[in-house]
Short mmCIF file of C-alpha atoms in Angstrom, two decimals:
data_model
loop_
_atom_site.label_atom_id
_atom_site.label_comp_id
_atom_site.label_asym_id
_atom_site.label_seq_id
_atom_site.Cartn_x
_atom_site.Cartn_y
_atom_site.Cartn_z
CA UNK A 1 88.14 30.67 21.24
CA UNK A 2 84.55 31.63 20.58
CA UNK A 3 82.15 29.66 22.73
CA UNK A 4 78.47 29.79 21.89
CA UNK A 5 76.17 30.53 24.76
CA UNK A 6 73.37 28.15 25.70
CA UNK A 7 70.08 29.88 24.78
CA UNK A 8 66.64 29.34 26.29
CA UNK A 9 63.61 30.54 24.34
CA UNK A 10 60.98 31.26 26.98
CA UNK A 11 58.04 33.31 28.21
CA UNK A 12 58.16 34.96 31.63
CA UNK A 13 55.03 33.34 33.05
CA UNK A 14 55.30 29.99 31.26
CA UNK A 15 55.67 27.36 34.03
CA UNK A 16 57.39 24.99 31.59
CA UNK A 17 60.00 27.69 30.83
CA UNK A 18 60.46 28.38 34.55
CA UNK A 19 61.01 24.67 35.14
CA UNK A 20 63.96 24.66 32.75
CA UNK A 21 65.38 27.88 34.18
CA UNK A 22 65.38 26.26 37.65
CA UNK A 23 66.84 22.98 36.36
CA UNK A 24 69.68 24.87 34.64
CA UNK A 25 70.33 26.87 37.81
CA UNK A 26 70.30 23.72 40.00
CA UNK A 27 72.99 22.28 37.75
CA UNK A 28 75.01 25.49 37.66
CA UNK A 29 74.69 25.86 33.88
CA UNK A 30 74.86 29.33 32.38
CA UNK A 31 72.38 30.40 29.74
CA UNK A 32 71.00 33.42 27.93
CA UNK A 33 67.25 33.93 27.62
CA UNK A 34 65.21 35.07 24.64
CA UNK A 35 61.52 35.88 24.96
CA UNK A 36 59.63 34.06 22.20
CA UNK A 37 56.23 35.55 21.25
CA UNK A 38 54.76 32.14 20.42
CA UNK A 39 51.44 33.65 19.30
CA UNK A 40 53.30 35.15 16.30
CA UNK A 41 54.21 31.61 15.14
CA UNK A 42 57.49 32.80 13.61
CA UNK A 43 58.69 30.36 10.93
CA UNK A 44 62.24 30.47 12.37
CA UNK A 45 60.88 29.34 15.74
CA UNK A 46 58.57 26.68 14.27
CA UNK A 47 61.64 25.25 12.56
CA UNK A 48 63.16 24.76 16.03
CA UNK A 49 59.95 23.35 17.53
CA UNK A 50 57.03 22.41 15.26
CA UNK A 51 54.78 22.44 18.35
CA UNK A 52 55.39 26.20 18.51
CA UNK A 53 55.77 26.15 22.28
CA UNK A 54 58.33 27.31 24.81
CA UNK A 55 60.69 26.26 26.25
CA UNK A 56 63.22 25.46 23.54
CA UNK A 57 66.85 25.08 24.56
CA UNK A 58 69.81 25.45 22.21
CA UNK A 59 72.86 23.78 23.71
CA UNK A 60 76.32 25.35 23.16
CA UNK A 61 77.06 22.72 20.47
CA UNK A 62 73.90 23.70 18.56
CA UNK A 63 71.72 20.78 19.68
CA UNK A 64 68.07 21.90 19.64
CA UNK A 65 65.86 20.55 22.43
CA UNK A 66 62.10 21.02 22.72
CA UNK A 67 59.41 20.01 25.24
CA UNK A 68 60.05 20.76 28.92
CA UNK A 69 60.07 17.14 30.07
CA UNK A 70 62.41 16.09 27.25
CA UNK A 71 64.75 19.01 28.02
CA UNK A 72 64.80 18.25 31.75
CA UNK A 73 65.50 14.56 31.12
CA UNK A 74 68.31 15.47 28.71
CA UNK A 75 69.92 17.85 31.19
CA UNK A 76 69.67 15.24 33.95
CA UNK A 77 71.32 12.62 31.73
CA UNK A 78 74.15 14.82 30.51
CA UNK A 79 74.91 16.99 33.56
CA UNK A 80 75.06 14.54 36.44
CA UNK A 81 75.50 17.08 39.24
CA UNK A 82 72.44 17.16 41.51
CA UNK A 83 70.32 14.48 39.87
CA UNK A 84 66.73 15.67 39.66
CA UNK A 85 65.01 12.50 38.44
CA UNK A 86 66.36 10.24 41.19
CA UNK A 87 68.36 7.05 40.94
CA UNK A 88 66.22 3.95 41.14
CA UNK A 89 63.49 3.25 38.57
CA UNK A 90 60.57 3.23 41.05
CA UNK A 91 61.53 6.65 42.44
CA UNK A 92 62.04 7.98 38.92
CA UNK A 93 58.58 6.72 37.91
CA UNK A 94 57.04 8.63 40.83
CA UNK A 95 58.90 11.82 39.88
CA UNK A 96 57.69 11.45 36.28
CA UNK A 97 54.09 10.71 37.33
CA UNK A 98 54.01 13.91 39.37
CA UNK A 99 55.72 16.04 36.72
CA UNK A 100 53.04 14.86 34.25
CA UNK A 101 50.36 15.60 36.87
CA UNK A 102 51.47 19.21 37.30
CA UNK A 103 52.35 19.87 33.67
CA UNK A 104 49.18 18.35 32.25
CA UNK A 105 46.36 18.05 34.84
CA UNK A 106 47.21 21.16 36.86
CA UNK A 107 48.13 23.01 33.70
CA UNK A 108 44.76 22.31 32.10
CA UNK A 109 42.65 22.76 35.22
CA UNK A 110 44.42 25.75 36.76
CA UNK A 111 47.26 27.39 34.87
CA UNK A 112 45.61 27.67 31.45
CA UNK A 113 42.49 29.09 33.09
CA UNK A 114 44.33 31.71 35.12
CA UNK A 115 47.58 32.61 33.36
CA UNK A 116 46.29 31.81 29.89
CA UNK A 117 43.27 34.05 30.36
CA UNK A 118 44.91 36.90 32.23
CA UNK A 119 48.21 37.21 30.41
CA UNK A 120 47.23 36.29 26.91
CA UNK A 121 44.07 38.38 26.98
CA UNK A 122 44.62 41.35 29.27
CA UNK A 123 48.29 42.03 28.66
CA UNK A 124 48.44 41.04 25.03
CA UNK A 125 45.20 42.71 24.05
CA UNK A 126 43.33 39.60 22.91
CA UNK A 127 40.13 40.68 24.69
CA UNK A 128 38.80 40.44 28.21
CA UNK A 129 39.59 37.38 30.32
CA UNK A 130 36.76 34.85 30.56
CA UNK A 131 35.47 35.13 34.12
CA UNK A 132 34.14 31.55 34.11
CA UNK A 133 37.61 30.25 33.26
CA UNK A 134 39.15 32.32 36.05
CA UNK A 135 36.57 31.10 38.55
CA UNK A 136 37.16 27.47 37.51
CA UNK A 137 40.95 27.94 37.71
CA UNK A 138 40.74 29.33 41.24
CA UNK A 139 38.40 26.55 42.40
CA UNK A 140 40.65 23.86 40.90
CA UNK A 141 43.76 25.41 42.43
CA UNK A 142 42.43 24.60 45.91
CA UNK A 143 42.46 20.88 45.08
CA UNK A 144 46.00 21.04 43.73
CA UNK A 145 47.26 22.86 46.84
CA UNK A 146 45.48 20.23 48.95
CA UNK A 147 47.18 17.45 46.99
CA UNK A 148 50.58 19.06 47.54
CA UNK A 149 49.73 19.25 51.24
CA UNK A 150 48.71 15.59 51.22
CA UNK A 151 52.03 14.60 49.67
CA UNK A 152 54.26 16.64 52.00
CA UNK A 153 52.37 15.32 55.02
CA UNK A 154 53.77 11.91 54.04
CA UNK A 155 57.11 12.76 52.44
CA UNK A 156 59.83 15.34 52.84
CA UNK A 157 59.54 16.44 49.19
CA UNK A 158 56.73 15.84 46.69
CA UNK A 159 58.06 12.63 45.15
CA UNK A 160 59.88 11.24 48.20
CA UNK A 161 62.85 11.93 50.44
CA UNK A 162 64.74 13.93 47.82
CA UNK A 163 64.18 17.25 46.11
CA UNK A 164 63.30 16.45 42.49
CA UNK A 165 61.94 17.65 39.19
CA UNK A 166 58.45 17.14 40.68
CA UNK A 167 59.10 19.92 43.21
CA UNK A 168 60.49 22.12 40.46
CA UNK A 169 57.52 21.58 38.14
CA UNK A 170 54.95 22.24 40.87
CA UNK A 171 56.81 25.32 42.13
CA UNK A 172 57.15 26.61 38.57
CA UNK A 173 53.37 26.60 38.17
CA UNK A 174 52.77 28.07 41.60
CA UNK A 175 55.39 30.79 41.20
CA UNK A 176 53.76 31.96 37.97
CA UNK A 177 50.30 31.90 39.60
CA UNK A 178 51.76 33.70 42.62
CA UNK A 179 53.15 36.41 40.37
CA UNK A 180 49.56 37.19 39.39
CA UNK A 181 48.46 37.08 43.04
CA UNK A 182 46.27 34.01 42.52
CA UNK A 183 47.49 31.77 45.35
CA UNK A 184 45.79 31.93 48.78
CA UNK A 185 48.77 30.58 50.68
CA UNK A 186 47.35 31.17 54.15
CA UNK A 187 44.56 28.65 53.60
CA UNK A 188 47.11 25.97 52.71
CA UNK A 189 49.78 25.79 55.39
CA UNK A 190 51.48 22.50 54.38
CA UNK A 191 51.77 23.61 50.73
CA UNK A 192 52.99 27.04 51.89
CA UNK A 193 55.68 25.49 54.09
CA UNK A 194 56.84 23.27 51.20
CA UNK A 195 56.84 26.21 48.76
CA UNK A 196 58.89 28.33 51.18
CA UNK A 197 61.49 25.54 51.23
CA UNK A 198 61.60 25.34 47.44
CA UNK A 199 61.86 29.04 46.82
CA UNK A 200 64.61 29.55 49.38
CA UNK A 201 66.91 27.53 47.11
CA UNK A 202 69.51 29.55 45.19
CA UNK A 203 68.14 28.10 41.93
CA UNK A 204 64.93 30.07 42.55
CA UNK A 205 66.57 33.49 42.89
CA UNK A 206 66.32 34.53 39.25
CA UNK A 207 62.62 33.60 39.15
CA UNK A 208 61.93 35.78 42.18
CA UNK A 209 63.73 38.71 40.54
CA UNK A 210 61.40 38.58 37.51
CA UNK A 211 59.66 41.85 36.86
CA UNK A 212 57.47 42.02 33.77
CA UNK A 213 57.12 45.61 32.48
CA UNK A 214 53.59 46.85 33.14
CA UNK A 215 52.73 43.88 35.37
CA UNK A 216 54.68 44.05 38.64
CA UNK A 217 54.31 41.13 41.06
CA UNK A 218 52.51 41.49 44.41
CA UNK A 219 54.75 42.26 47.39
CA UNK A 220 54.67 38.73 48.87
CA UNK A 221 55.99 37.26 45.57
CA UNK A 222 59.49 38.40 46.49
CA UNK A 223 59.19 38.41 50.28
CA UNK A 224 60.84 35.20 51.36
CA UNK A 225 59.10 35.27 54.75
CA UNK A 226 55.70 35.55 52.98
CA UNK B 1 55.49 -20.51 44.83
CA UNK B 2 52.72 -18.07 44.07
CA UNK B 3 53.78 -15.44 41.56
CA UNK B 4 51.54 -12.44 41.07
CA UNK B 5 50.73 -11.58 37.51
CA UNK B 6 51.55 -8.12 36.11
CA UNK B 7 48.22 -6.29 35.62
CA UNK B 8 47.46 -3.47 33.19
CA UNK B 9 44.36 -1.35 33.81
CA UNK B 10 43.32 -0.09 30.39
CA UNK B 11 40.61 0.91 27.94
CA UNK B 12 40.45 -0.71 24.50
CA UNK B 13 40.64 2.49 22.46
CA UNK B 14 42.92 4.47 24.79
CA UNK B 15 46.11 5.17 22.79
CA UNK B 16 48.08 5.53 26.03
CA UNK B 17 46.96 2.04 27.10
CA UNK B 18 47.83 0.64 23.67
CA UNK B 19 51.29 2.17 23.93
CA UNK B 20 51.98 0.22 27.12
CA UNK B 21 50.53 -3.02 25.67
CA UNK B 22 52.96 -2.70 22.74
CA UNK B 23 55.92 -1.80 24.98
CA UNK B 24 55.24 -4.86 27.17
CA UNK B 25 54.96 -7.06 24.07
CA UNK B 26 58.20 -5.65 22.58
CA UNK B 27 59.97 -6.62 25.78
CA UNK B 28 58.35 -10.04 25.96
CA UNK B 29 56.68 -9.32 29.31
CA UNK B 30 53.48 -11.16 30.17
CA UNK B 31 50.54 -9.29 31.65
CA UNK B 32 46.84 -9.57 32.38
CA UNK B 33 44.47 -6.76 31.35
CA UNK B 34 41.57 -5.25 33.27
CA UNK B 35 39.21 -2.79 31.64
CA UNK B 36 38.85 0.25 33.91
CA UNK B 37 35.66 2.32 33.44
CA UNK B 38 37.42 5.57 34.34
CA UNK B 39 34.20 7.61 34.05
CA UNK B 40 32.93 5.79 37.19
CA UNK B 41 35.87 7.25 39.17
CA UNK B 42 36.05 4.18 41.45
CA UNK B 43 37.75 5.07 44.75
CA UNK B 44 39.87 1.90 44.53
CA UNK B 45 41.19 3.03 41.16
CA UNK B 46 41.73 6.65 42.22
CA UNK B 47 43.86 5.29 45.06
CA UNK B 48 46.12 3.73 42.41
CA UNK B 49 46.15 6.85 40.22
CA UNK B 50 44.74 10.13 41.55
CA UNK B 51 44.59 11.39 37.94
CA UNK B 52 41.90 8.77 37.34
CA UNK B 53 43.34 7.81 33.97
CA UNK B 54 44.49 4.65 32.24
CA UNK B 55 46.97 3.08 31.85
CA UNK B 56 47.99 1.96 35.31
CA UNK B 57 50.43 -0.93 35.59
CA UNK B 58 50.85 -3.11 38.67
CA UNK B 59 54.18 -4.89 38.56
CA UNK B 60 54.45 -8.47 39.92
CA UNK B 61 56.08 -7.11 43.12
CA UNK B 62 53.11 -4.79 43.70
CA UNK B 63 54.73 -1.57 42.45
CA UNK B 64 52.02 0.74 41.13
CA UNK B 65 52.90 2.80 38.04
CA UNK B 66 50.75 5.52 36.49
CA UNK B 67 51.05 7.81 33.44
CA UNK B 68 51.94 6.23 30.10
CA UNK B 69 55.26 8.06 29.66
CA UNK B 70 56.36 7.25 33.23
CA UNK B 71 55.40 3.58 32.75
CA UNK B 72 57.24 3.32 29.43
CA UNK B 73 60.37 4.96 30.89
CA UNK B 74 60.24 2.59 33.88
CA UNK B 75 59.92 -0.48 31.67
CA UNK B 76 62.78 0.70 29.46
CA UNK B 77 65.01 1.24 32.52
CA UNK B 78 64.23 -2.09 34.19
CA UNK B 79 63.85 -4.44 31.22
CA UNK B 80 66.83 -3.68 29.02
CA UNK B 81 65.89 -5.98 26.12
CA UNK B 82 65.03 -3.94 23.02
CA UNK B 83 65.62 -0.43 24.30
CA UNK B 84 62.82 1.84 23.13
CA UNK B 85 64.14 5.24 24.25
CA UNK B 86 67.52 4.92 22.54
CA UNK B 87 71.01 5.15 23.98
CA UNK B 88 72.50 8.61 23.63
CA UNK B 89 70.90 11.66 25.26
CA UNK B 90 70.26 13.60 22.03
CA UNK B 91 68.43 10.64 20.45
CA UNK B 92 66.47 10.10 23.64
CA UNK B 93 65.45 13.78 23.68
CA UNK B 94 64.10 13.44 20.15
CA UNK B 95 62.13 10.30 21.08
CA UNK B 96 60.66 12.13 24.09
CA UNK B 97 59.83 15.26 22.09
CA UNK B 98 57.86 13.16 19.62
CA UNK B 99 56.14 11.05 22.26
CA UNK B 100 54.97 14.30 23.91
CA UNK B 101 53.90 15.59 20.48
CA UNK B 102 51.67 12.59 19.80
CA UNK B 103 50.40 12.13 23.35
CA UNK B 104 49.60 15.80 23.92
CA UNK B 105 49.30 17.79 20.66
CA UNK B 106 47.86 15.02 18.51
CA UNK B 107 45.80 13.77 21.43
CA UNK B 108 44.18 17.17 21.96
CA UNK B 109 43.78 18.08 18.28
CA UNK B 110 42.73 14.70 16.90
CA UNK B 111 42.21 11.80 19.29
CA UNK B 112 40.06 13.58 21.89
CA UNK B 113 37.91 15.02 19.12
CA UNK B 114 37.33 11.70 17.36
CA UNK B 115 37.67 8.87 19.88
CA UNK B 116 36.57 10.95 22.85
CA UNK B 117 33.42 12.06 21.06
CA UNK B 118 32.52 8.81 19.36
CA UNK B 119 33.32 6.27 22.05
CA UNK B 120 32.45 8.20 25.16
CA UNK B 121 29.22 9.55 23.72
CA UNK B 122 27.84 7.03 21.26
CA UNK B 123 28.90 3.79 22.91
CA UNK B 124 28.60 4.88 26.50
CA UNK B 125 25.35 6.74 26.07
CA UNK B 126 26.56 10.20 27.05
CA UNK B 127 24.67 11.85 24.17
CA UNK B 128 25.35 12.45 20.50
CA UNK B 129 28.90 13.17 19.33
CA UNK B 130 29.61 16.84 18.63
CA UNK B 131 29.87 17.10 14.85
CA UNK B 132 32.12 20.19 15.05
CA UNK B 133 34.59 18.28 17.19
CA UNK B 134 34.59 15.38 14.73
CA UNK B 135 35.10 17.71 11.79
CA UNK B 136 38.00 19.45 13.57
CA UNK B 137 39.55 16.11 14.53
CA UNK B 138 39.46 14.87 10.92
CA UNK B 139 40.93 18.12 9.58
CA UNK B 140 43.73 18.09 12.16
CA UNK B 141 44.50 14.42 11.48
CA UNK B 142 45.61 15.36 7.94
CA UNK B 143 48.37 17.56 9.38
CA UNK B 144 49.57 14.85 11.74
CA UNK B 145 49.71 12.27 8.93
CA UNK B 146 51.63 14.82 6.84
CA UNK B 147 54.09 15.36 9.71
CA UNK B 148 54.65 11.60 10.01
CA UNK B 149 55.26 11.53 6.26
CA UNK B 150 57.71 14.43 6.59
CA UNK B 151 59.64 12.57 9.28
CA UNK B 152 59.84 9.22 7.47
CA UNK B 153 60.96 10.96 4.28
CA UNK B 154 64.07 11.93 6.24
CA UNK B 155 64.53 9.04 8.65
CA UNK B 156 63.92 5.31 8.71
CA UNK B 157 61.73 5.56 11.82
CA UNK B 158 60.02 8.61 13.34
CA UNK B 159 62.76 9.60 15.77
CA UNK B 160 65.77 8.40 13.77
CA UNK B 161 67.40 5.22 12.52
CA UNK B 162 65.88 3.01 15.20
CA UNK B 163 62.37 1.89 16.03
CA UNK B 164 61.42 3.69 19.25
CA UNK B 165 58.70 4.68 21.67
CA UNK B 166 57.88 7.53 19.27
CA UNK B 167 56.77 5.00 16.63
CA UNK B 168 54.79 3.11 19.26
CA UNK B 169 53.01 6.22 20.56
CA UNK B 170 52.10 7.44 17.08
CA UNK B 171 50.93 3.99 15.97
CA UNK B 172 48.91 3.60 19.17
CA UNK B 173 46.91 6.75 18.33
CA UNK B 174 46.53 5.79 14.67
CA UNK B 175 45.50 2.21 15.44
CA UNK B 176 42.71 3.44 17.71
CA UNK B 177 41.59 5.97 15.09
CA UNK B 178 41.83 3.26 12.43
CA UNK B 179 39.59 1.01 14.50
CA UNK B 180 36.88 3.64 14.13
CA UNK B 181 37.60 3.94 10.39
CA UNK B 182 38.83 7.54 10.70
CA UNK B 183 42.15 7.32 8.84
CA UNK B 184 42.27 8.00 5.07
CA UNK B 185 45.45 6.03 4.49
CA UNK B 186 45.39 6.22 0.71
CA UNK B 187 45.87 10.00 0.77
CA UNK B 188 49.01 9.60 2.89
CA UNK B 189 51.34 7.08 1.28
CA UNK B 190 54.51 7.75 3.34
CA UNK B 191 52.58 7.51 6.63
CA UNK B 192 50.79 4.39 5.36
CA UNK B 193 54.07 2.71 4.45
CA UNK B 194 55.51 3.53 7.88
CA UNK B 195 52.35 2.29 9.66
CA UNK B 196 52.44 -0.97 7.68
CA UNK B 197 56.00 -1.52 8.97
CA UNK B 198 54.98 -0.82 12.57
CA UNK B 199 51.93 -3.01 12.57
CA UNK B 200 53.71 -5.96 10.98
CA UNK B 201 55.74 -6.28 14.21
CA UNK B 202 54.76 -9.19 16.47
CA UNK B 203 54.20 -6.71 19.31
CA UNK B 204 51.23 -5.33 17.37
CA UNK B 205 49.40 -8.65 16.98
CA UNK B 206 47.26 -8.40 20.10
CA UNK B 207 46.14 -4.86 19.18
CA UNK B 208 45.02 -6.05 15.75
CA UNK B 209 43.02 -8.87 17.34
CA UNK B 210 41.01 -6.39 19.45
CA UNK B 211 37.30 -6.71 18.91
CA UNK B 212 35.10 -4.49 21.06
CA UNK B 213 31.61 -6.01 21.52
CA UNK B 214 29.06 -3.99 19.58
CA UNK B 215 31.75 -2.01 17.74
CA UNK B 216 33.63 -4.25 15.30
CA UNK B 217 36.58 -2.72 13.42
CA UNK B 218 36.48 -2.05 9.66
CA UNK B 219 37.93 -4.84 7.48
CA UNK B 220 41.21 -3.02 6.68
CA UNK B 221 42.00 -2.69 10.42
CA UNK B 222 43.11 -6.31 10.51
CA UNK B 223 44.17 -6.75 6.88
CA UNK B 224 47.95 -6.42 6.95
CA UNK B 225 48.08 -5.70 3.20
CA UNK B 226 45.65 -2.77 3.72
#
């Protein structure tokens, strides 16, 4: 029997794509990956996701899923191994609040300024990165690392006592920033300790093996002891 | 026995706040409203929501909920009357994709440009609205009304056969834009017909009765026949 493979349309340094890669790995689900050059706005891809963004996941039965939060919620509803949203509604609300925090606030204040500028401009040839944006991104990153430290001073994981989608979303952003060498871990011990715990999980292995042609990661990206 | 009232911190023209007002009304839940001047960044409010944004909902038992999507998901999980996310995972993924579309894409391309500029600047005295932003917001709104028309040509409601949070989120943005007279309904018949169905629901009554001092709505805002 021919079984279709689950396919994830992604970009290497897209935190939202990394989030879904980690979720799939946590749940032990196999998938193939296709790099989607979203800046080309291919009609075939826009038909899958009118927003024109990665990630998009095609399930083995052909179901098309778009938007990282919607994909993660779907996977957590359908594949009930290792629940990543939590069980009770109050805990789930806290996970969702934090996922939105990282995917929207941190994304706008930090990730867009650093990854957006560096990757989209330098590597794709869309001009020089805007140095004001990079400065702002680095300054804002300090506050986000402090907030992560604040949370893990009070809780075992970001949203509470259990590892959750909030940890995955935050680590997805930080791993992409780390790939570009933008995270000053040594100034942020509590966040560093939490990140070391997240990235020692088997679900993180594929992310750490990423190697973008022409843009190798710094040595500490892969070094699990930092 | 003293029962605490549910409290919603909101802003009148915040689509995210309107979404939660409509969700609460759909579920028949009573609540008090407090206007939160988020630009003041009150420490007491930042303690409730570090993102500094409305809506924030305080449940009668004191549970603090922040982020519109997280609040709506919580309410749909706890109060099971009139489910707004749907039942099966594929339908729920489509509702969530569209909610993210309206609350992020449409918000950035349209709502921020129109409501952000007009309300925050003109009414709050932060300077004159940026006419380029307003022009861009109006041009982008056409595409969003067309997309709504595209969806309701194929489905009874935006996400499928059932009224859902996707309809509420879209109507929340459009109702706020409509309050400022920014929606050219007559050029968008399918979207207009859909919006008329949404706003004829009892859950929409309170929104239509809104009257911001010094900024009355245009006549058609309240007129259910348009």
